[in-house]
C-alpha positions as a LaTeX table, in Angstrom:
\begin{tabular}{lrrr}
\hline
Residue & $x$ (\AA) & $y$ (\AA) & $z$ (\AA) \\
\hline
Unk1 & $-21.89$ & $-39.79$ & 14.22 \\
Unk2 & $-24.65$ & $-37.46$ & 15.30 \\
Unk3 & $-26.61$ & $-37.87$ & 18.56 \\
Unk4 & $-29.84$ & $-36.09$ & 19.54 \\
Unk5 & $-31.24$ & $-36.16$ & 23.10 \\
Unk6 & $-34.98$ & $-35.52$ & 23.48 \\
Unk7 & $-37.04$ & $-34.54$ & 26.54 \\
Unk8 & $-40.23$ & $-32.52$ & 26.97 \\
Unk9 & $-39.31$ & $-28.84$ & 26.79 \\
Unk10 & $-35.58$ & $-29.14$ & 26.07 \\
Unk11 & $-34.63$ & $-27.11$ & 29.15 \\
Unk12 & $-33.68$ & $-29.75$ & 31.75 \\
Unk13 & $-32.82$ & $-33.35$ & 30.93 \\
Unk14 & $-31.87$ & $-33.22$ & 27.26 \\
Unk15 & $-29.62$ & $-30.13$ & 27.46 \\
Unk16 & $-27.92$ & $-31.65$ & 30.51 \\
Unk17 & $-27.30$ & $-34.82$ & 28.51 \\
Unk18 & $-26.04$ & $-32.76$ & 25.57 \\
Unk19 & $-23.60$ & $-30.88$ & 27.80 \\
Unk20 & $-22.34$ & $-34.01$ & 29.55 \\
Unk21 & $-21.83$ & $-35.99$ & 26.35 \\
Unk22 & $-20.13$ & $-33.04$ & 24.62 \\
Unk23 & $-17.56$ & $-32.83$ & 27.42 \\
Unk24 & $-17.01$ & $-36.58$ & 27.53 \\
Unk25 & $-16.53$ & $-36.64$ & 23.75 \\
Unk26 & $-14.08$ & $-33.75$ & 23.91 \\
Unk27 & $-12.17$ & $-35.37$ & 26.78 \\
Unk28 & $-11.97$ & $-38.60$ & 24.73 \\
Unk29 & $-10.60$ & $-36.71$ & 21.71 \\
Unk30 & $-13.68$ & $-37.48$ & 19.60 \\
Unk31 & $-15.18$ & $-34.00$ & 19.11 \\
Unk32 & $-14.41$ & $-34.07$ & 15.38 \\
Unk33 & $-16.16$ & $-37.43$ & 14.98 \\
Unk34 & $-19.32$ & $-37.07$ & 17.11 \\
Unk35 & $-21.81$ & $-34.20$ & 17.09 \\
Unk36 & $-24.42$ & $-33.75$ & 19.82 \\
Unk37 & $-27.67$ & $-31.77$ & 20.01 \\
Unk38 & $-30.90$ & $-31.80$ & 22.00 \\
Unk39 & $-34.56$ & $-31.03$ & 21.39 \\
Unk40 & $-37.96$ & $-31.15$ & 23.03 \\
Unk41 & $-41.27$ & $-32.76$ & 22.18 \\
Unk42 & $-43.17$ & $-29.48$ & 22.73 \\
Unk43 & $-42.49$ & $-25.85$ & 21.81 \\
Unk44 & $-43.18$ & $-24.34$ & 25.24 \\
Unk45 & $-39.60$ & $-23.12$ & 25.64 \\
Unk46 & $-38.39$ & $-22.88$ & 22.03 \\
Unk47 & $-35.50$ & $-20.43$ & 21.85 \\
Unk48 & $-35.02$ & $-20.37$ & 25.63 \\
Unk49 & $-31.86$ & $-21.35$ & 27.50 \\
Unk50 & $-31.89$ & $-24.30$ & 29.89 \\
Unk51 & $-33.54$ & $-23.92$ & 33.29 \\
Unk52 & $-31.30$ & $-21.93$ & 35.67 \\
Unk53 & $-31.10$ & $-24.90$ & 38.05 \\
Unk54 & $-29.86$ & $-27.11$ & 35.19 \\
Unk55 & $-27.27$ & $-24.50$ & 34.24 \\
Unk56 & $-26.13$ & $-24.26$ & 37.88 \\
Unk57 & $-25.73$ & $-27.98$ & 38.58 \\
Unk58 & $-24.03$ & $-28.47$ & 35.23 \\
Unk59 & $-21.50$ & $-25.67$ & 35.83 \\
Unk60 & $-20.76$ & $-27.02$ & 39.31 \\
Unk61 & $-19.58$ & $-30.25$ & 37.63 \\
Unk62 & $-17.74$ & $-28.66$ & 34.74 \\
Unk63 & $-20.42$ & $-28.77$ & 32.03 \\
Unk64 & $-21.38$ & $-25.56$ & 30.26 \\
Unk65 & $-24.96$ & $-25.58$ & 28.92 \\
Unk66 & $-25.86$ & $-21.91$ & 29.34 \\
Unk67 & $-25.61$ & $-21.08$ & 25.61 \\
Unk68 & $-27.87$ & $-23.94$ & 24.47 \\
Unk69 & $-31.32$ & $-23.00$ & 23.18 \\
Unk70 & $-34.46$ & $-25.13$ & 23.20 \\
Unk71 & $-35.91$ & $-26.36$ & 19.95 \\
Unk72 & $-38.60$ & $-28.83$ & 18.91 \\
Unk73 & $-37.77$ & $-32.26$ & 17.50 \\
Unk74 & $-38.99$ & $-33.03$ & 13.99 \\
Unk75 & $-39.23$ & $-36.01$ & 11.67 \\
Unk76 & $-36.27$ & $-34.52$ & 9.75 \\
Unk77 & $-34.11$ & $-35.25$ & 12.78 \\
Unk78 & $-34.38$ & $-38.96$ & 11.92 \\
Unk79 & $-32.53$ & $-38.20$ & 8.69 \\
Unk80 & $-29.99$ & $-35.90$ & 10.34 \\
Unk81 & $-29.05$ & $-37.99$ & 13.41 \\
Unk82 & $-27.68$ & $-41.51$ & 13.85 \\
Unk83 & $-29.11$ & $-41.82$ & 17.39 \\
Unk84 & $-32.22$ & $-40.14$ & 18.77 \\
Unk85 & $-32.27$ & $-40.77$ & 22.50 \\
Unk86 & $-35.47$ & $-40.29$ & 24.48 \\
Unk87 & $-35.14$ & $-39.37$ & 28.13 \\
Unk88 & $-38.31$ & $-41.29$ & 29.07 \\
Unk89 & $-40.93$ & $-43.63$ & 27.59 \\
Unk90 & $-43.32$ & $-40.74$ & 26.80 \\
Unk91 & $-40.65$ & $-39.07$ & 24.69 \\
Unk92 & $-39.96$ & $-42.43$ & 23.05 \\
Unk93 & $-43.64$ & $-42.76$ & 22.07 \\
Unk94 & $-43.61$ & $-39.22$ & 20.67 \\
Unk95 & $-40.50$ & $-39.97$ & 18.61 \\
Unk96 & $-42.07$ & $-43.16$ & 17.28 \\
Unk97 & $-45.05$ & $-41.10$ & 16.09 \\
Unk98 & $-42.68$ & $-38.85$ & 14.09 \\
Unk99 & $-40.41$ & $-41.61$ & 12.86 \\
Unk100 & $-40.22$ & $-42.09$ & 9.09 \\
Unk101 & $-40.42$ & $-45.67$ & 7.85 \\
Unk102 & $-37.16$ & $-47.52$ & 8.13 \\
Unk103 & $-35.60$ & $-45.18$ & 10.72 \\
Unk104 & $-36.80$ & $-46.71$ & 14.03 \\
Unk105 & $-33.42$ & $-48.39$ & 14.53 \\
Unk106 & $-32.01$ & $-44.94$ & 15.36 \\
Unk107 & $-34.27$ & $-44.54$ & 18.41 \\
Unk108 & $-33.17$ & $-45.46$ & 21.97 \\
Unk109 & $-34.20$ & $-44.82$ & 25.55 \\
Unk110 & $-31.44$ & $-43.05$ & 27.49 \\
Unk111 & $-31.38$ & $-45.40$ & 30.47 \\
Unk112 & $-30.73$ & $-48.36$ & 28.17 \\
Unk113 & $-27.16$ & $-47.08$ & 28.57 \\
Unk114 & $-27.40$ & $-47.33$ & 32.38 \\
Unk115 & $-29.73$ & $-50.28$ & 32.97 \\
Unk116 & $-28.88$ & $-50.64$ & 36.67 \\
Unk117 & $-30.02$ & $-47.09$ & 37.50 \\
Unk118 & $-32.98$ & $-48.24$ & 39.59 \\
Unk119 & $-35.25$ & $-45.90$ & 37.62 \\
Unk120 & $-36.48$ & $-48.32$ & 34.99 \\
Unk121 & $-36.09$ & $-46.59$ & 31.64 \\
Unk122 & $-37.25$ & $-43.09$ & 32.63 \\
Unk123 & $-34.89$ & $-40.31$ & 33.64 \\
Unk124 & $-36.93$ & $-38.43$ & 36.28 \\
Unk125 & $-38.03$ & $-34.93$ & 35.29 \\
Unk126 & $-36.57$ & $-32.50$ & 37.86 \\
Unk127 & $-38.45$ & $-29.43$ & 36.57 \\
Unk128 & $-41.00$ & $-29.23$ & 39.40 \\
Unk129 & $-38.47$ & $-30.16$ & 42.06 \\
Unk130 & $-35.60$ & $-28.64$ & 43.95 \\
Unk131 & $-31.95$ & $-28.28$ & 42.97 \\
Unk132 & $-31.24$ & $-31.65$ & 44.61 \\
Unk133 & $-33.48$ & $-33.33$ & 42.05 \\
Unk134 & $-31.50$ & $-31.71$ & 39.24 \\
Unk135 & $-28.33$ & $-33.09$ & 40.85 \\
Unk136 & $-29.84$ & $-36.59$ & 41.02 \\
Unk137 & $-30.91$ & $-36.34$ & 37.38 \\
Unk138 & $-27.40$ & $-35.24$ & 36.46 \\
Unk139 & $-25.99$ & $-38.27$ & 38.32 \\
Unk140 & $-28.07$ & $-40.57$ & 36.07 \\
Unk141 & $-27.13$ & $-38.62$ & 32.97 \\
Unk142 & $-23.41$ & $-38.85$ & 33.72 \\
Unk143 & $-23.63$ & $-42.64$ & 34.14 \\
Unk144 & $-25.82$ & $-43.06$ & 31.05 \\
Unk145 & $-23.44$ & $-40.94$ & 28.98 \\
Unk146 & $-20.57$ & $-43.23$ & 30.01 \\
Unk147 & $-22.47$ & $-46.19$ & 28.55 \\
Unk148 & $-23.47$ & $-44.25$ & 25.44 \\
Unk149 & $-19.91$ & $-43.07$ & 24.84 \\
Unk150 & $-18.67$ & $-46.66$ & 25.06 \\
Unk151 & $-21.21$ & $-47.66$ & 22.38 \\
Unk152 & $-20.25$ & $-44.74$ & 20.14 \\
Unk153 & $-16.56$ & $-45.54$ & 20.46 \\
Unk154 & $-17.23$ & $-49.15$ & 19.49 \\
Unk155 & $-19.29$ & $-48.03$ & 16.48 \\
Unk156 & $-16.52$ & $-45.68$ & 15.34 \\
Unk157 & $-13.99$ & $-48.50$ & 15.52 \\
Unk158 & $-16.27$ & $-50.54$ & 13.27 \\
\hline
\end{tabular}
């Protein structure tokens, strides 16, 4: 299984989700069965590491995202990944515009995995906020990754 998280610049939400899911997969003994990546809808930060605030809140909770580098999502990702997970509805629309015919079943909104979040289906973008907003975003991502991991485990069991 291969999972791709997508946000705007690939420096806040999607790398946080990548780091959280990687650790949860490793802790569950599934690292050899599930691969995780992240990308952005725009190239503003291509090649850059995650935002320093994202790196900081992640490290404080045991997730290491400092070596990740931003990249732009492409239509090829629909062939390479089993799940493409948009962090908000705008990202979802962007992914739909790239989606090759017959591949839309691979696309999800992240908060479908945590429907009682109180945020609808959009993970709030912490970029223009303070560290506390990155922590709140990470809270949502941790809960959503729990739901996603449960789905992936069920899919692996067949």
